[in-house]
Short mmCIF file of C-alpha atoms and ligand atoms in Angstrom, two decimals:
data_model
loop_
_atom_site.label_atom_id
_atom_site.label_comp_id
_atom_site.label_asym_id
_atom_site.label_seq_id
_atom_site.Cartn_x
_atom_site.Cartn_y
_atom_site.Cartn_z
CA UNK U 12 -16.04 -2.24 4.84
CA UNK U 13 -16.14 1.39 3.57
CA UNK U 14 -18.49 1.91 0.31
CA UNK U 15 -15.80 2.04 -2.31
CA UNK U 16 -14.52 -1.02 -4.13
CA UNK U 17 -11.66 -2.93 -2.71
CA UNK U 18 -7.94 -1.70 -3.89
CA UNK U 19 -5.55 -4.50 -4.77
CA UNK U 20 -2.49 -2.17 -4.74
CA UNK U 21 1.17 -3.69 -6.02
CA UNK U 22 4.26 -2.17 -4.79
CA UNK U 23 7.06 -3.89 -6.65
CA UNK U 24 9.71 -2.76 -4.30
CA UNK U 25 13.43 -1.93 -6.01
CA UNK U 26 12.75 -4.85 -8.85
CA UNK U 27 12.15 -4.49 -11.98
CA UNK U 28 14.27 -2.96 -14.84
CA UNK U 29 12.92 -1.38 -18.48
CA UNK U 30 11.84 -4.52 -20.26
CA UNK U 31 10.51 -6.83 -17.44
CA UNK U 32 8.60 -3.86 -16.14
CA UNK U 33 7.55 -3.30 -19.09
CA UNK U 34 6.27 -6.26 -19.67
CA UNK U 35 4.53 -6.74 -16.42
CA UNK U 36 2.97 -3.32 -16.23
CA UNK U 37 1.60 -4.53 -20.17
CA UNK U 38 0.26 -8.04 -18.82
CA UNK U 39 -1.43 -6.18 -15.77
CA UNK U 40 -2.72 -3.78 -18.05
CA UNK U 41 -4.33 -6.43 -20.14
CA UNK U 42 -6.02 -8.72 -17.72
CA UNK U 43 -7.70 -5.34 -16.37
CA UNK U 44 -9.66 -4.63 -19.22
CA UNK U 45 -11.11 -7.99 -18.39
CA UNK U 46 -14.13 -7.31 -15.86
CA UNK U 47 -12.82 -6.98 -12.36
CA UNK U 48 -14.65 -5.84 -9.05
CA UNK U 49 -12.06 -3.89 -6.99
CA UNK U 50 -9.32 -0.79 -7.95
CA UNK U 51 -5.95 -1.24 -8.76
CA UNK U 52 -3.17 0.25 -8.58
CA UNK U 53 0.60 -0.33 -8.86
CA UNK U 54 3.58 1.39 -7.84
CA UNK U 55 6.84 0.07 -9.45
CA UNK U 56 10.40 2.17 -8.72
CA UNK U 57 11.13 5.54 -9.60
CA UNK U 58 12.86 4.94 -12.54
CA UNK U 59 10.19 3.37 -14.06
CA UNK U 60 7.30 5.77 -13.55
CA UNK U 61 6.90 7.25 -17.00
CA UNK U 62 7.14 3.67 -18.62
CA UNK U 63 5.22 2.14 -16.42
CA UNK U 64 2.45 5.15 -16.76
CA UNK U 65 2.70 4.60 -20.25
CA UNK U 66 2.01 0.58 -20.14
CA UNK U 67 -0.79 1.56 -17.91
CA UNK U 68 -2.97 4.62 -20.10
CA UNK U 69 -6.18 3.76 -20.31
CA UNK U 70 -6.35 0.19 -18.65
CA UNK U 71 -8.17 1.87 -15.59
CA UNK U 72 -5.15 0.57 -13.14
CA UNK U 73 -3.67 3.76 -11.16
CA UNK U 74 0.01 4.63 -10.63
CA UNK U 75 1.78 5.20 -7.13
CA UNK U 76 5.01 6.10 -6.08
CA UNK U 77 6.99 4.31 -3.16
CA UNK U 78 7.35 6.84 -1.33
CA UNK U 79 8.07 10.72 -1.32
CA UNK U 80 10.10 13.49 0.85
CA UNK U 81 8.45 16.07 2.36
CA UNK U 82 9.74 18.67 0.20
CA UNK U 83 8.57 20.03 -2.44
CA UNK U 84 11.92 20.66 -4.37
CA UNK U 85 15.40 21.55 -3.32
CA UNK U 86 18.92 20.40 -2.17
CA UNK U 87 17.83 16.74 -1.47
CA UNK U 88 19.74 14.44 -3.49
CA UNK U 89 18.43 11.09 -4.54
CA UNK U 90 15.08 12.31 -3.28
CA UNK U 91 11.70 12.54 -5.14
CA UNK U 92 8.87 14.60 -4.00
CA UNK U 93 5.06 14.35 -4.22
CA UNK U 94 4.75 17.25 -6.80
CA UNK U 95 6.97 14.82 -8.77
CA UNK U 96 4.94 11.88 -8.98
CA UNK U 97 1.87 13.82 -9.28
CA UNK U 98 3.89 14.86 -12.49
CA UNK U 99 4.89 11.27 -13.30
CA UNK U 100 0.87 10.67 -13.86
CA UNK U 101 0.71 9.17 -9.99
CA UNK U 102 -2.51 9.34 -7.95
CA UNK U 103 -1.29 7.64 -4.67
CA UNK U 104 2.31 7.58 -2.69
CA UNK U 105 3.04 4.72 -0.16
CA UNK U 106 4.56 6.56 2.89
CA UNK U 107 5.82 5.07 5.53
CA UNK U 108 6.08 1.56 4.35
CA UNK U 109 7.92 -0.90 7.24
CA UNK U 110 11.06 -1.39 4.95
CA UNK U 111 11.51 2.39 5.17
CA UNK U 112 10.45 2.95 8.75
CA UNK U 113 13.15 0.16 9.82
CA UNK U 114 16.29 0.25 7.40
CA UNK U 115 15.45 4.49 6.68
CA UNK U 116 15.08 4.71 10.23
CA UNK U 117 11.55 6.84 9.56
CA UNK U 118 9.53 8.00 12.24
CA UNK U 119 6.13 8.69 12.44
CA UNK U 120 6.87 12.31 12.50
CA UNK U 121 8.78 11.68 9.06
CA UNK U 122 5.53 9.92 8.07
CA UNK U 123 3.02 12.62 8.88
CA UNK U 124 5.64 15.29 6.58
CA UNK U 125 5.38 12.90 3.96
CA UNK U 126 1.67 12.46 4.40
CA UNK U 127 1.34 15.92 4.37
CA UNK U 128 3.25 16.07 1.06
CA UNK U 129 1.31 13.34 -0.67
CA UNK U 130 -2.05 15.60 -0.16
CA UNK U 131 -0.51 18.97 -0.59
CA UNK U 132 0.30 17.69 -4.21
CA UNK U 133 -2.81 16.20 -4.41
CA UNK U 134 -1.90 12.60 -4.28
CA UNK U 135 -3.91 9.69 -2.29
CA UNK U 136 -1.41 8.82 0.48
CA UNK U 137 -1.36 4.85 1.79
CA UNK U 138 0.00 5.27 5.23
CA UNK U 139 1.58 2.06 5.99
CA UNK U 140 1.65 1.03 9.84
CA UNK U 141 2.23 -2.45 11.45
CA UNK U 142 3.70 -3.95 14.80
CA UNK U 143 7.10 -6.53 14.60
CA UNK U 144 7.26 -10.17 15.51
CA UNK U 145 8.44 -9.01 19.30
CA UNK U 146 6.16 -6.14 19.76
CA UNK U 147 3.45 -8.86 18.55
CA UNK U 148 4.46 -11.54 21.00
CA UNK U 149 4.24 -9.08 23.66
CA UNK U 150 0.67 -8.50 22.96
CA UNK U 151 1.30 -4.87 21.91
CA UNK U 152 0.38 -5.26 18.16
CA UNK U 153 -3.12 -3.01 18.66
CA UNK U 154 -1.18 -0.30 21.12
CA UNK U 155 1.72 -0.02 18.26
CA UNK U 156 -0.24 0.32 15.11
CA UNK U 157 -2.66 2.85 17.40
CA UNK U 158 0.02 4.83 18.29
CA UNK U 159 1.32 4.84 14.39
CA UNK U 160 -1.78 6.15 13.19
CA UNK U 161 -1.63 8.86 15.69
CA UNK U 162 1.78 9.70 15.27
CA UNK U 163 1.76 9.34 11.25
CA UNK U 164 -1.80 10.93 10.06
CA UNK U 165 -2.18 14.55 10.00
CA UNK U 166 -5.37 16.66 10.53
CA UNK U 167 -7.31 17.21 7.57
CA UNK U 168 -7.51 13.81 7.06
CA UNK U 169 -10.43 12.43 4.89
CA UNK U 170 -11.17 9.07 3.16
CA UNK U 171 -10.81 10.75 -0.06
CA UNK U 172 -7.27 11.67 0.20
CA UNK U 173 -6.21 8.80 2.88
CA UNK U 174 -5.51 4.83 2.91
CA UNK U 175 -4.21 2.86 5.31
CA UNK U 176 -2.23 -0.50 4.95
CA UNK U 177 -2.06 -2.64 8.00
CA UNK U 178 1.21 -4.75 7.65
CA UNK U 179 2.56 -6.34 10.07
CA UNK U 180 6.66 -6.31 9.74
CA UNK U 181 6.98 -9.79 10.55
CA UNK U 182 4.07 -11.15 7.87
CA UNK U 183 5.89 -8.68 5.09
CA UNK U 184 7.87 -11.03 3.01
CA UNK U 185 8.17 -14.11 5.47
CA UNK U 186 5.67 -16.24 4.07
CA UNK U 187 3.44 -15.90 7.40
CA UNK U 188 0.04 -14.16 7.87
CA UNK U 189 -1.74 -13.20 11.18
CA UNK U 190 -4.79 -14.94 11.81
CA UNK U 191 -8.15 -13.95 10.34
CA UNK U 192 -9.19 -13.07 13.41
CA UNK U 193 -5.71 -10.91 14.18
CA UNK U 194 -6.43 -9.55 11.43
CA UNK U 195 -10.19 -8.04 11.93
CA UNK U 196 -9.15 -7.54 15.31
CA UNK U 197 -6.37 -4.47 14.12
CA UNK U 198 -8.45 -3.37 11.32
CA UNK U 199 -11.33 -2.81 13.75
CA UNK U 200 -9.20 -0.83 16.03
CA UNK U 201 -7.46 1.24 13.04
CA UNK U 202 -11.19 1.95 11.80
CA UNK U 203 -12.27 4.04 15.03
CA UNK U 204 -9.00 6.27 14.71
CA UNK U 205 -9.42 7.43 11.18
CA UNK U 206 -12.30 9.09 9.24
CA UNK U 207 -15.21 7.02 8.09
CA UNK U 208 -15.14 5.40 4.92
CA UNK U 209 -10.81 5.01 4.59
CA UNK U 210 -9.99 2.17 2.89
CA UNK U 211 -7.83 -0.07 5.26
CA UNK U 212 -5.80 -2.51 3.15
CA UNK U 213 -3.81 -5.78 5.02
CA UNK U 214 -0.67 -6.01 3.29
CA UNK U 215 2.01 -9.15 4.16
CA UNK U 216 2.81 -12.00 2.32
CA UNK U 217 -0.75 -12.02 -0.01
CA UNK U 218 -0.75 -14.43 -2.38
CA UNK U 219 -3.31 -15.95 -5.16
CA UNK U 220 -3.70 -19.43 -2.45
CA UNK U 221 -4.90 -17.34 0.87
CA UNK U 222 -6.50 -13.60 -1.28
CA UNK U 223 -9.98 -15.26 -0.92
CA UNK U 224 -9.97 -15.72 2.60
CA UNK U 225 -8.23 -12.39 3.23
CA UNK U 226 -9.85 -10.26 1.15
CA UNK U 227 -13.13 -11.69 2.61
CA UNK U 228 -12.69 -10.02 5.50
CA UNK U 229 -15.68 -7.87 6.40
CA UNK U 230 -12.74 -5.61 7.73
CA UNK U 231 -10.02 -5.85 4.74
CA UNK U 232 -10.93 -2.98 1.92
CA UNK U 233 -8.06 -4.61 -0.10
CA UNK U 234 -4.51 -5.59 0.06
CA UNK U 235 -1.15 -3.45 -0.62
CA UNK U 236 0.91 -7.16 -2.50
CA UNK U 237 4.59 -7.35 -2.89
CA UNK U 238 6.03 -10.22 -3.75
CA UNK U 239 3.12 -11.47 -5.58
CA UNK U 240 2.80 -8.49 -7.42
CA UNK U 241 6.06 -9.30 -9.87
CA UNK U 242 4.24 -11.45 -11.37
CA UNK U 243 0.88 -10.39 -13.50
CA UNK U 244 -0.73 -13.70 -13.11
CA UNK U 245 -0.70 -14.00 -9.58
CA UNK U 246 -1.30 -10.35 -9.19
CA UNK U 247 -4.71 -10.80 -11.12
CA UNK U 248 -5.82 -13.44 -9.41
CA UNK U 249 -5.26 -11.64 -6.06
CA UNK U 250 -7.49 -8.75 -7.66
CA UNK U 251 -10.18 -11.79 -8.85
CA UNK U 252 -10.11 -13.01 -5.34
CA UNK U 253 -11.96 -9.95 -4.84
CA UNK U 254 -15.15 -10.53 -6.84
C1 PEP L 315 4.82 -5.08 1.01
O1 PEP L 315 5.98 -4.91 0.68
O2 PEP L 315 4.08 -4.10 1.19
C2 PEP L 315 4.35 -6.45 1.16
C3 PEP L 315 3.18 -6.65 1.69
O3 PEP L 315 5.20 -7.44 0.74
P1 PEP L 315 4.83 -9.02 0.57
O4 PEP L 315 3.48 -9.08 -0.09
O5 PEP L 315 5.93 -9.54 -0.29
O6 PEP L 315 4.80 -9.60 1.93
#
């Protein structure tokens, strides 16, 4: 595990509207003032950025976008860039998260630009990578998510300004979770492709019944939560699982 604390990172997806967001982003905020041993961070939809930021000011937990074009302005409509969250009061953009690479039809050269984008505005990126069920079943998981990382990470990488998020497409969602020892197995293999000390994160159906065992994981330096991240209870006690 790399010498930072654990990041329990929440990416609520396209969910949430003004008031339930609201509310959530408040209930996260509150537990985290209770004492907690990892980082967290959350990254709710565009639209609620600024409220969400607001909920959020002075709680300690970070704000992310969902993702960001490579661009840093222009004729891109229905686009946000990186210089945009940064200006929202984000630290960190997920890039190349599965839902994007397989219904946006991103590629890992899409990935990289937006990687690129995330630190030329300064941001933390969380590179997402991850093999599907097939590619799994065909015993290609590690030669996928390899060739991800190489594709999707630019030079001047470093683990200040990089995180990656293991998620396997078929885990994301479903309810299912590679084994422990699947698990370690990728994380091990993403660890001698990027610099030392990046925080690699499993993300995929991480929940408040199996965070313990997860985050336990000599490998896992935290978790990027969906689902379980809607709701602020089970959210915290993912981040508790941590201590
Ligand atoms: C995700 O969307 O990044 C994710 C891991 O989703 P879930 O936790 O719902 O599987």
């Amino acid at each position: 595990m790399a010498d930072q604390k654990r990041l329990v990172a929440g990416n609520w997806k396209m969910n949430g509207n003004l008031s339930d967001g609201l509310a959530l982003a408040r209930g996260v905020a509150e537990r985290a003032r209770e004492p907690h041993a990892c980082d967290l961070l959350i990254c709710p939809p565009f639209t609620l950025l600024a409220t969400v930021g607001e909920a959020l000011a002075g709680s300690g937990v970070a704000l992310g976008g969902q993702d960001c074009h490579p661009a840093a302005s222009g004729a891109f409509t229905g686009c946000i860039s990186a210089e945009m969250l940064k200006d929202a009061g984000c630290t960190h953009a997920i890039v190349g998260h599965s839902e994007r690479r397989h219904t946006c039809g991103e590629t890992d050269a899409d990935v990289r630009a937006k990687t690129e984008a995330a630190w030329r505005a300064g941001l933390v990126a969380i590179v997402c990578v991850g093999e599907t069920r097939v590619e799994r079943e065909a015993g290609r998981a590690r030669a996928v998510v390899s060739a991800q990382i190489a594709g999707s990470i630019p030079d001047g990488a470093n683990a200040g300004r990089l995180i990656v998020a293991y998620e396997p497409v078929w885990a994301i969602g479903t309810g299912l979770t590679p084994t422990t020892a699947d698990i370690a197995e990728i994380h091990a293999a993403i660890r001698t492709l990027v610099p030392n000390g990046t925080r690699i994160l499993y993300g995929g159906s991480v929940n408040p019944k199996n965070a313990a065992e997860l985050l336990a994981l000599d490998e896992v330096d935290g978790s990027l939560v969906g689902g379980a991240s809607l709701k602020a209870d089970d959210f915290w006690a993912i981040a508790q699982a941590c201590d």
